[in-house]
mmCIF file of C-alpha atoms in Angstrom:
data_model
loop_
_atom_site.group_PDB
_atom_site.id
_atom_site.type_symbol
_atom_site.label_atom_id
_atom_site.label_comp_id
_atom_site.label_asym_id
_atom_site.label_seq_id
_atom_site.Cartn_x
_atom_site.Cartn_y
_atom_site.Cartn_z
ATOM 1 C CA MET A 1 142.311 106.917 118.393
ATOM 2 C CA THR A 2 141.827 103.017 117.474
ATOM 3 C CA ALA A 3 141.159 103.896 113.620
ATOM 4 C CA TYR A 4 144.184 104.980 112.744
ATOM 5 C CA ARG A 5 146.038 102.991 114.506
ATOM 6 C CA ALA A 6 144.434 100.048 112.250
ATOM 7 C CA ARG A 7 145.255 102.223 109.562
ATOM 8 C CA LEU A 8 149.101 102.870 110.451
ATOM 9 C CA THR A 9 151.678 100.452 111.000
ATOM 10 C CA GLU A 10 154.195 101.204 113.564
ATOM 11 C CA ILE A 11 156.928 102.578 111.044
ATOM 12 C CA ASP A 12 154.168 105.464 109.783
ATOM 13 C CA ILE A 13 153.589 106.231 113.773
ATOM 14 C CA ARG A 14 157.220 106.223 114.491
ATOM 15 C CA ARG A 15 158.603 108.187 110.926
ATOM 16 C CA LEU A 16 155.534 110.995 112.244
ATOM 17 C CA ILE A 17 156.731 111.022 115.674
ATOM 18 C CA LYS A 18 160.003 110.623 115.819
ATOM 19 C CA ALA A 19 162.048 110.796 112.510
ATOM 20 C CA ASP A 20 164.369 113.864 111.967
ATOM 21 C CA ASP A 21 163.831 113.982 108.236
ATOM 22 C CA GLU A 22 161.278 115.566 106.871
ATOM 23 C CA ASP A 23 160.134 114.184 103.686
ATOM 24 C CA GLU A 24 159.486 110.983 106.007
ATOM 25 C CA ARG A 25 157.289 112.979 108.173
ATOM 26 C CA ALA A 26 155.723 114.796 105.491
ATOM 27 C CA ALA A 27 155.254 111.430 104.004
ATOM 28 C CA ALA A 28 153.557 109.609 107.309
ATOM 29 C CA ALA A 29 151.212 113.747 107.733
ATOM 30 C CA HIS A 30 150.088 113.087 104.523
ATOM 31 C CA LYS A 31 148.708 109.341 105.520
ATOM 32 C CA LEU A 32 147.506 110.362 108.719
ATOM 33 C CA CYS A 33 145.627 112.761 107.668
ATOM 34 C CA ARG A 34 144.617 110.992 105.266
ATOM 35 C CA SER A 35 143.162 108.125 106.918
ATOM 36 C CA MET A 36 141.589 110.362 109.773
ATOM 37 C CA ASP A 37 139.304 112.460 106.406
ATOM 38 C CA LYS A 38 138.220 109.140 105.145
ATOM 39 C CA VAL A 39 136.607 107.662 109.079
ATOM 40 C CA ASP A 40 133.494 108.773 110.687
ATOM 41 C CA LEU A 41 134.506 109.958 113.872
ATOM 42 C CA SER A 42 132.861 110.168 117.487
ATOM 43 C CA ASP A 43 132.829 113.613 118.967
ATOM 44 C CA ASP A 44 136.172 112.446 121.263
ATOM 45 C CA ASP A 45 137.997 110.589 118.369
ATOM 46 C CA ARG A 46 137.235 114.078 116.374
ATOM 47 C CA GLU A 47 138.711 116.032 119.312
ATOM 48 C CA ALA A 48 141.461 113.606 119.689
ATOM 49 C CA ALA A 49 141.928 114.021 115.307
ATOM 50 C CA GLN A 50 142.085 117.816 115.333
ATOM 51 C CA LYS A 51 144.646 117.297 118.770
ATOM 52 C CA ILE A 52 147.016 116.110 116.564
ATOM 53 C CA LEU A 53 146.569 118.550 113.612
ATOM 54 C CA ARG A 54 147.216 121.235 115.954
ATOM 55 C CA VAL A 55 150.835 119.112 116.214
ATOM 56 C CA LEU A 56 151.411 119.132 112.463
ATOM 57 C CA ALA A 57 150.383 122.727 112.280
ATOM 58 C CA GLY A 58 153.538 123.435 114.533
ATOM 59 C CA ASP A 59 155.976 121.067 112.480
ATOM 60 C CA ALA A 60 158.675 123.391 111.966
ATOM 61 C CA ALA A 61 158.690 121.627 108.478
ATOM 62 C CA GLU A 62 157.544 123.941 106.210
ATOM 63 C CA LEU A 63 157.047 120.300 103.304
ATOM 64 C CA VAL A 64 155.341 118.726 107.021
ATOM 65 C CA ARG A 65 152.727 121.444 107.190
ATOM 66 C CA ARG A 66 151.593 121.499 103.817
ATOM 67 C CA ALA A 67 151.620 118.084 102.971
ATOM 68 C CA MET A 68 148.847 118.402 106.272
ATOM 69 C CA ALA A 69 146.896 121.215 104.226
ATOM 70 C CA VAL A 70 146.568 119.943 100.759
ATOM 71 C CA THR A 71 145.213 116.985 102.496
ATOM 72 C CA LEU A 72 143.054 118.091 104.543
ATOM 73 C CA LYS A 73 142.131 121.343 101.775
ATOM 74 C CA CYS A 74 138.607 120.638 101.519
ATOM 75 C CA SER A 75 137.844 118.554 104.748
ATOM 76 C CA ASP A 76 136.146 120.600 107.467
ATOM 77 C CA LEU A 77 137.978 118.652 110.189
ATOM 78 C CA ILE A 78 140.621 121.498 110.200
ATOM 79 C CA PRO A 79 138.828 123.432 113.324
ATOM 80 C CA ARG A 80 138.573 127.713 111.773
ATOM 81 C CA ASP A 81 141.510 128.299 114.557
ATOM 82 C CA LEU A 82 143.237 126.101 112.941
ATOM 83 C CA ALA A 83 142.136 127.250 109.749
ATOM 84 C CA ARG A 84 143.429 130.885 110.345
ATOM 85 C CA LYS A 85 146.687 129.881 111.817
ATOM 86 C CA LEU A 86 147.152 127.785 107.899
ATOM 87 C CA ALA A 87 146.674 130.986 106.142
ATOM 88 C CA ALA A 88 148.537 132.899 108.169
ATOM 89 C CA ASP A 89 152.137 130.744 106.937
ATOM 90 C CA VAL A 90 153.453 130.826 103.849
ATOM 91 C CA ASP A 91 151.384 130.768 101.033
ATOM 92 C CA THR A 92 152.689 127.344 99.664
ATOM 93 C CA VAL A 93 150.744 126.124 102.909
ATOM 94 C CA ALA A 94 148.009 129.087 103.178
ATOM 95 C CA LEU A 95 146.910 129.079 99.494
ATOM 96 C CA PRO A 96 145.337 125.496 99.585
ATOM 97 C CA ILE A 97 143.857 126.829 102.750
ATOM 98 C CA ILE A 98 142.886 129.694 101.742
ATOM 99 C CA GLY A 99 141.238 128.608 98.099
ATOM 100 C CA PHE A 100 138.987 125.702 99.515
ATOM 101 C CA SER A 101 138.533 125.457 102.992
ATOM 102 C CA PRO A 102 135.051 125.047 104.417
ATOM 103 C CA SER A 103 135.936 126.584 107.495
ATOM 104 C CA PHE A 104 136.576 130.294 107.033
ATOM 105 C CA SER A 105 133.561 132.561 107.897
ATOM 106 C CA ASP A 106 132.787 135.334 105.006
ATOM 107 C CA GLY A 107 134.620 137.813 108.160
ATOM 108 C CA ASP A 108 137.533 135.186 107.938
ATOM 109 C CA LEU A 109 138.270 135.639 104.066
ATOM 110 C CA ILE A 110 136.745 139.302 104.280
ATOM 111 C CA GLU A 111 139.808 140.018 106.179
ATOM 112 C CA ILE A 112 142.404 137.880 103.689
ATOM 113 C CA VAL A 113 141.231 140.237 100.779
ATOM 114 C CA GLN A 114 142.224 143.128 102.987
ATOM 115 C CA ALA A 115 145.694 142.359 104.405
ATOM 116 C CA GLY A 116 146.551 143.248 100.649
ATOM 117 C CA SER A 117 147.944 139.794 99.174
ATOM 118 C CA ALA A 118 147.200 139.556 95.652
ATOM 119 C CA ALA A 119 148.109 135.784 95.736
ATOM 120 C CA ARG A 120 145.834 134.961 98.657
ATOM 121 C CA GLN A 121 143.112 137.241 97.004
ATOM 122 C CA ILE A 122 143.123 135.481 93.705
ATOM 123 C CA ALA A 123 143.169 132.120 95.346
ATOM 124 C CA VAL A 124 139.337 133.677 97.701
ATOM 125 C CA ALA A 125 138.451 134.874 94.612
ATOM 126 C CA ALA A 126 138.481 131.108 92.604
ATOM 127 C CA ARG A 127 136.601 129.416 95.829
ATOM 128 C CA ALA A 128 133.369 127.322 95.070
ATOM 129 C CA ARG A 129 131.238 130.287 96.480
ATOM 130 C CA VAL A 130 131.772 133.455 97.268
ATOM 131 C CA SER A 131 129.390 134.713 99.001
ATOM 132 C CA ARG A 132 128.181 138.852 97.918
ATOM 133 C CA ASP A 133 130.063 140.570 101.190
ATOM 134 C CA VAL A 134 133.526 138.843 100.587
ATOM 135 C CA ALA A 135 132.559 139.590 97.244
ATOM 136 C CA GLU A 136 132.329 143.087 97.310
ATOM 137 C CA ALA A 137 135.521 143.034 99.473
ATOM 138 C CA LEU A 138 136.954 141.796 96.690
ATOM 139 C CA THR A 139 136.109 145.182 94.423
ATOM 140 C CA VAL A 140 137.138 147.256 96.791
ATOM 141 C CA ASP A 141 140.816 145.836 97.974
ATOM 142 C CA GLY A 142 141.557 143.775 94.963
ATOM 143 C CA CYS A 143 144.450 143.584 92.742
ATOM 144 C CA GLN A 144 143.438 143.338 89.221
ATOM 145 C CA GLU A 145 144.024 139.433 88.924
ATOM 146 C CA ALA A 146 141.738 139.022 91.812
ATOM 147 C CA VAL A 147 139.496 141.269 90.261
ATOM 148 C CA ARG A 148 139.352 139.270 86.836
ATOM 149 C CA THR A 149 139.935 135.986 89.068
ATOM 150 C CA LEU A 150 136.069 136.866 91.224
ATOM 151 C CA ALA A 151 134.401 137.810 87.228
ATOM 152 C CA SER A 152 135.460 135.108 85.786
ATOM 153 C CA ASN A 153 133.779 132.988 88.985
ATOM 154 C CA ASP A 154 129.709 132.463 88.355
ATOM 155 C CA ASN A 155 129.857 130.913 91.503
ATOM 156 C CA ALA A 156 130.454 134.283 92.581
ATOM 157 C CA ASP A 157 127.976 136.079 94.186
ATOM 158 C CA ILE A 158 128.533 139.781 92.761
ATOM 159 C CA SER A 159 126.235 142.570 93.150
ATOM 160 C CA GLN A 160 124.998 145.308 90.184
ATOM 161 C CA ASP A 161 126.946 147.799 92.500
ATOM 162 C CA SER A 162 130.063 145.413 92.974
ATOM 163 C CA LEU A 163 129.775 144.812 89.000
ATOM 164 C CA GLY A 164 129.484 148.706 88.457
ATOM 165 C CA ARG A 165 133.029 148.760 90.796
ATOM 166 C CA ILE A 166 134.925 146.719 88.369
ATOM 167 C CA VAL A 167 134.080 149.063 85.962
ATOM 168 C CA ASP A 168 135.130 151.626 87.533
ATOM 169 C CA ARG A 169 138.396 150.269 88.589
ATOM 170 C CA PHE A 170 139.498 148.452 85.725
ATOM 171 C CA GLY A 171 137.044 149.481 82.591
ATOM 172 C CA ASP A 172 140.534 150.401 81.273
ATOM 173 C CA ALA A 173 141.920 146.341 81.911
ATOM 174 C CA PRO A 174 141.005 143.499 78.687
ATOM 175 C CA GLU A 175 141.524 140.375 80.993
ATOM 176 C CA VAL A 176 138.742 142.063 83.214
ATOM 177 C CA VAL A 177 136.215 143.569 80.855
ATOM 178 C CA ALA A 178 136.519 140.170 78.429
ATOM 179 C CA ALA A 179 136.109 138.602 82.209
ATOM 180 C CA MET A 180 133.408 140.076 82.788
ATOM 181 C CA ALA A 181 131.629 139.942 79.641
ATOM 182 C CA TYR A 182 131.615 136.155 79.851
ATOM 183 C CA ARG A 183 129.708 135.930 82.804
ATOM 184 C CA GLN A 184 126.035 134.137 83.417
ATOM 185 C CA VAL A 185 124.740 136.909 83.271
ATOM 186 C CA LEU A 186 125.347 140.303 83.359
ATOM 187 C CA PRO A 187 123.054 144.118 84.553
ATOM 188 C CA ILE A 188 121.700 146.079 81.174
ATOM 189 C CA HIS A 189 123.644 148.720 82.579
ATOM 190 C CA VAL A 190 126.814 147.287 83.549
ATOM 191 C CA THR A 191 126.536 145.602 79.719
ATOM 192 C CA GLU A 192 126.485 148.597 78.044
ATOM 193 C CA ARG A 193 129.347 150.366 80.062
ATOM 194 C CA LEU A 194 131.036 146.930 78.593
ATOM 195 C CA VAL A 195 130.028 147.561 75.396
ATOM 196 C CA ASN A 196 131.909 150.454 75.083
ATOM 197 C CA LEU A 197 135.586 149.262 76.563
ATOM 198 C CA ALA A 198 135.211 145.627 74.997
ATOM 199 C CA SER A 199 137.118 144.137 72.112
ATOM 200 C CA GLU A 200 135.233 144.036 69.268
ATOM 201 C CA MET A 201 135.234 139.633 69.179
ATOM 202 C CA VAL A 202 134.286 140.177 73.058
ATOM 203 C CA ARG A 203 131.445 143.385 72.156
ATOM 204 C CA GLU A 204 130.060 141.143 69.370
ATOM 205 C CA HIS A 205 129.448 138.163 72.390
ATOM 206 C CA LEU A 206 127.996 140.920 74.969
ATOM 207 C CA ILE A 207 125.407 142.045 72.042
ATOM 208 C CA SER A 208 124.589 138.405 71.157
ATOM 209 C CA ARG A 209 124.409 136.404 74.412
ATOM 210 C CA HIS A 210 123.330 139.883 76.937
ATOM 211 C CA ALA A 211 120.247 142.361 76.495
ATOM 212 C CA VAL A 212 120.866 145.900 75.483
ATOM 213 C CA THR A 213 117.961 148.957 75.855
ATOM 214 C CA PRO A 214 117.376 149.308 72.106
ATOM 215 C CA GLU A 215 119.028 152.728 71.555
ATOM 216 C CA THR A 216 122.272 151.038 72.357
ATOM 217 C CA ALA A 217 121.274 148.419 69.806
ATOM 218 C CA ILE A 218 120.373 150.448 67.029
ATOM 219 C CA MET A 219 123.363 152.656 67.185
ATOM 220 C CA LEU A 220 125.517 149.771 67.975
ATOM 221 C CA ALA A 221 123.234 148.601 64.629
ATOM 222 C CA GLY A 222 124.024 151.514 62.271
ATOM 223 C CA TYR A 223 128.432 151.129 63.283
ATOM 224 C CA ALA A 224 130.397 149.802 60.510
ATOM 225 C CA ARG A 225 130.947 145.856 60.166
ATOM 226 C CA GLU A 226 134.554 146.507 61.457
ATOM 227 C CA ARG A 227 133.224 148.221 64.260
ATOM 228 C CA ALA A 228 131.349 144.452 65.453
ATOM 229 C CA THR A 229 127.402 145.456 64.314
ATOM 230 C CA VAL A 230 124.725 144.444 66.839
ATOM 231 C CA ASP A 231 121.998 142.178 64.825
ATOM 232 C CA LEU A 232 118.666 143.131 66.575
ATOM 233 C CA ILE A 233 117.272 139.817 66.002
ATOM 234 C CA ASP A 234 119.296 138.764 68.173
ATOM 235 C CA GLN A 235 118.740 140.626 70.840
ATOM 236 C CA ALA A 236 115.187 140.509 70.407
ATOM 237 C CA THR A 237 116.103 136.905 71.416
ATOM 238 C CA VAL A 238 117.781 137.845 74.984
ATOM 239 C CA THR A 239 115.850 141.023 75.901
ATOM 240 C CA PRO A 240 113.630 140.803 79.083
ATOM 241 C CA ASP A 241 110.243 142.719 77.543
ATOM 242 C CA LEU A 242 110.010 142.288 74.080
ATOM 243 C CA PRO A 243 106.556 144.196 73.238
ATOM 244 C CA VAL A 244 108.594 147.424 74.900
ATOM 245 C CA PHE A 245 111.696 146.621 72.530
ATOM 246 C CA VAL A 246 109.776 146.506 69.425
ATOM 247 C CA ALA A 247 107.628 149.350 70.635
ATOM 248 C CA GLN A 248 110.655 151.334 70.567
ATOM 249 C CA LEU A 249 112.617 149.972 67.664
ATOM 250 C CA ASN A 250 109.522 151.127 65.170
ATOM 251 C CA ALA A 251 109.764 154.572 67.561
ATOM 252 C CA ARG A 252 112.693 154.922 66.208
ATOM 253 C CA LYS A 253 112.284 153.387 62.178
ATOM 254 C CA ALA A 254 113.738 150.504 62.757
ATOM 255 C CA LEU A 255 111.051 147.583 62.401
ATOM 256 C CA SER A 256 111.661 147.124 58.875
ATOM 257 C CA ALA A 257 110.364 144.598 56.246
ATOM 258 C CA SER A 258 113.772 143.464 56.149
ATOM 259 C CA LEU A 259 114.479 143.228 59.581
ATOM 260 C CA LEU A 260 111.038 141.391 60.326
ATOM 261 C CA LEU A 261 111.565 138.584 56.889
ATOM 262 C CA ARG A 262 115.073 137.812 58.597
ATOM 263 C CA ALA A 263 113.524 137.540 61.479
ATOM 264 C CA LEU A 264 111.152 134.941 60.685
ATOM 265 C CA ALA A 265 113.433 133.174 58.137
ATOM 266 C CA ARG A 266 115.951 132.780 61.355
ATOM 267 C CA GLY A 267 112.298 131.266 63.610
ATOM 268 C CA GLN A 268 111.156 134.100 65.599
ATOM 269 C CA MET A 269 108.084 133.568 65.913
ATOM 270 C CA SER A 270 107.354 135.347 68.369
ATOM 271 C CA LEU A 271 109.296 139.070 67.096
ATOM 272 C CA PHE A 272 107.126 138.552 63.828
ATOM 273 C CA GLU A 273 104.494 138.561 65.437
ATOM 274 C CA HIS A 274 104.878 142.023 67.800
ATOM 275 C CA ALA A 275 106.084 143.733 65.250
ATOM 276 C CA LEU A 276 102.691 143.344 63.227
ATOM 277 C CA ALA A 277 101.112 143.562 66.662
ATOM 278 C CA GLU A 278 102.728 147.074 66.887
ATOM 279 C CA LEU A 279 102.886 147.932 63.191
ATOM 280 C CA ALA A 280 98.894 147.623 62.788
ATOM 281 C CA GLY A 281 97.646 149.542 66.087
ATOM 282 C CA THR A 282 96.336 145.569 67.196
ATOM 283 C CA PRO A 283 96.864 143.694 70.414
ATOM 284 C CA HIS A 284 98.903 141.175 70.189
ATOM 285 C CA GLN A 285 96.595 138.292 70.219
ATOM 286 C CA ARG A 286 94.574 139.422 68.091
ATOM 287 C CA ALA A 287 97.757 139.659 65.518
ATOM 288 C CA TRP A 288 98.266 136.017 66.667
ATOM 289 C CA LEU A 289 94.583 134.803 65.750
ATOM 290 C CA MET A 290 95.173 136.638 61.842
ATOM 291 C CA VAL A 291 98.712 135.185 61.733
ATOM 292 C CA HIS A 292 98.208 131.769 62.642
ATOM 293 C CA ASP A 293 94.374 130.583 63.125
ATOM 294 C CA ALA A 294 91.970 133.273 60.805
ATOM 295 C CA GLY A 295 92.511 131.442 58.135
ATOM 296 C CA PRO A 296 94.314 131.811 54.336
ATOM 297 C CA LEU A 297 93.370 135.875 54.262
ATOM 298 C CA GLY A 298 94.058 136.261 57.993
ATOM 299 C CA LEU A 299 98.102 136.934 57.344
ATOM 300 C CA LYS A 300 97.116 139.236 54.477
ATOM 301 C CA ALA A 301 95.045 141.321 56.763
ATOM 302 C CA ILE A 302 97.603 141.702 58.796
ATOM 303 C CA TYR A 303 100.456 142.061 56.881
ATOM 304 C CA ASP A 304 98.638 145.066 54.962
ATOM 305 C CA ARG A 305 97.100 146.610 57.916
ATOM 306 C CA ALA A 306 101.020 146.439 58.840
ATOM 307 C CA GLY A 307 101.969 148.336 55.871
ATOM 308 C CA LEU A 308 104.823 145.975 55.049
ATOM 309 C CA PRO A 309 105.465 145.665 51.053
ATOM 310 C CA PRO A 310 103.213 143.866 48.798
ATOM 311 C CA ARG A 311 105.590 142.661 47.019
ATOM 312 C CA LEU A 312 107.220 140.791 49.768
ATOM 313 C CA PHE A 313 103.820 138.964 50.978
ATOM 314 C CA GLN A 314 104.801 135.476 49.351
ATOM 315 C CA ALA A 315 108.078 135.471 51.040
ATOM 316 C CA PHE A 316 106.544 135.964 54.067
ATOM 317 C CA ARG A 317 104.321 133.773 53.452
ATOM 318 C CA ALA A 318 107.101 131.398 52.595
ATOM 319 C CA GLY A 319 107.823 131.785 56.232
ATOM 320 C CA VAL A 320 105.387 131.310 58.185
ATOM 321 C CA ASP A 321 103.831 127.741 56.372
ATOM 322 C CA THR A 322 107.461 127.300 56.834
ATOM 323 C CA TRP A 323 107.135 128.012 60.781
ATOM 324 C CA ARG A 324 104.038 125.800 60.606
ATOM 325 C CA GLN A 325 105.275 122.508 59.149
ATOM 326 C CA LEU A 326 108.074 122.188 61.601
ATOM 327 C CA GLN A 327 105.880 122.502 64.085
ATOM 328 C CA ALA A 328 103.308 120.037 62.815
ATOM 329 C CA GLU A 329 107.157 117.732 62.639
ATOM 330 C CA GLY A 330 106.751 118.041 66.432
ATOM 331 C CA ALA A 331 110.074 119.778 66.215
ATOM 332 C CA ASP A 332 110.558 122.623 69.425
ATOM 333 C CA THR A 333 110.245 125.841 68.074
ATOM 334 C CA SER A 334 112.359 127.584 70.861
ATOM 335 C CA GLY A 335 115.816 125.682 70.319
ATOM 336 C CA GLU A 336 118.897 126.883 67.723
ATOM 337 C CA MET A 337 118.140 123.623 66.224
ATOM 338 C CA PHE A 338 114.907 124.598 65.338
ATOM 339 C CA ARG A 339 116.354 128.066 64.253
ATOM 340 C CA GLN A 340 118.485 126.696 61.903
ATOM 341 C CA THR A 341 116.371 124.192 60.474
ATOM 342 C CA MET A 342 113.530 127.102 59.722
ATOM 343 C CA LEU A 343 116.490 129.167 58.231
ATOM 344 C CA GLU A 344 117.634 126.745 55.611
ATOM 345 C CA ARG A 345 113.696 124.967 54.678
ATOM 346 C CA PHE A 346 113.234 128.936 54.203
ATOM 347 C CA LEU A 347 116.500 128.861 51.728
ATOM 348 C CA THR A 348 115.090 126.086 50.002
ATOM 349 C CA GLN A 349 111.761 126.911 48.542
ATOM 350 C CA ARG A 350 113.848 130.010 46.995
ATOM 351 C CA PRO A 351 111.586 133.324 48.643
ATOM 352 C CA ASN A 352 111.507 135.637 46.796
ATOM 353 C CA ALA A 353 112.970 138.319 49.213
ATOM 354 C CA PRO A 354 115.740 141.028 48.286
ATOM 355 C CA ARG A 355 118.762 139.795 47.821
ATOM 356 C CA GLU A 356 120.566 141.895 50.652
ATOM 357 C CA ASP A 357 118.848 139.952 52.646
ATOM 358 C CA LEU A 358 119.102 136.400 50.884
ATOM 359 C CA ALA A 359 122.963 137.095 51.796
ATOM 360 C CA TYR A 360 122.316 137.728 55.361
ATOM 361 C CA LEU A 361 120.557 134.911 56.000
ATOM 362 C CA MET A 362 122.866 132.449 53.996
ATOM 363 C CA GLU A 363 125.408 134.218 55.929
ATOM 364 C CA ARG A 364 123.829 133.052 59.065
ATOM 365 C CA LEU A 365 123.377 129.561 58.300
ATOM 366 C CA ASP A 366 127.389 128.787 59.487
ATOM 367 C CA GLN A 367 127.272 130.669 62.840
ATOM 368 C CA PRO A 368 126.448 128.009 64.691
ATOM 369 C CA ALA A 369 129.293 126.423 64.106
ATOM 370 C CA GLU A 370 131.465 130.079 63.230
ATOM 371 C CA ALA A 371 129.798 130.559 67.137
ATOM 372 C CA GLN A 372 131.509 127.787 68.716
ATOM 373 C CA ASN A 373 134.722 128.981 67.802
ATOM 374 C CA ARG A 374 134.599 132.393 67.950
ATOM 375 C CA TYR A 375 133.756 132.308 72.209
ATOM 376 C CA PRO A 376 135.140 129.438 73.679
ATOM 377 C CA ALA A 377 135.250 130.344 76.777
ATOM 378 C CA ALA A 378 130.800 130.866 77.322
ATOM 379 C CA ASN A 379 131.229 126.937 75.338
ATOM 380 C CA ALA A 380 133.753 125.887 77.745
ATOM 381 C CA ALA A 381 131.492 127.941 80.759
#
């Protein structure tokens, strides 16, 4: 242990071993633990260091044990058996170790969860990585706050079954529903269950960030505005299978000229192409060629075949031309910045579009800034 002695004065050693004052022993323990954690240890030195840690863990003063736990909470210097001992200590000592120590096995963490202490369950749920097995234990035995913490942790591997269990147990708890809604990834069936449970703001986040089935999207689109309507154009950007989504919209007579004009004006060219293909009964590749590569008459031909209103063709023509101009300028057609620029340029052309569609598009001009204010939790993630 020569390396440690070089970093500690004789006064520090004396304070650690002989001091009656617990504040002095705690200060010395902190200094010693910090010193040990910074040094590259040989096997012999590591064994000697762990002997010292066991002595510290047996100190009668809670302050000394806490000084060690806090200083070495993220260190692999604490062996598993000692980590388990500290996890059984009082909360001030146990919680830093439970929340951060890499020494625990999944079995150890599951045992801590099943013991039932709310504070310790929360510490497990907030760890930098939570395995699927530990997450399952939390969804089965965790208290409400621990489950909310787990749902908020995007580094927690939560299975579909466990997500469903959270809804079963705490679907009536707004804080838990909101935490789940703001996860980066959610299965469709879980999203749809949450849509029916969430507040208006959280519901709007769910339907704009996560896919729902066309049936649910159309049903929500028909709700009154105060019930948080779904924007089918936004929903198309997150659906996993756009052709299927478009086909189901068409089957429910929701694939209207108004929807397509709004989508095109917002730069959603893929939705526009697939919709024309669906309405015209032609393969997507052929529709793509007629929109982009078939000369000036190609768009008119596929437009007419799709049965869209002749009076709106010039508005659609303006949308396609605007999209092409931006693409020729080298714009990234997949990003939100492009969609905003597309919308601005489209509107400056004063397209001959229905008043309600223009009103919708004008409202969407402010949507990015509005979303920043509406969903602070998602942006922070």
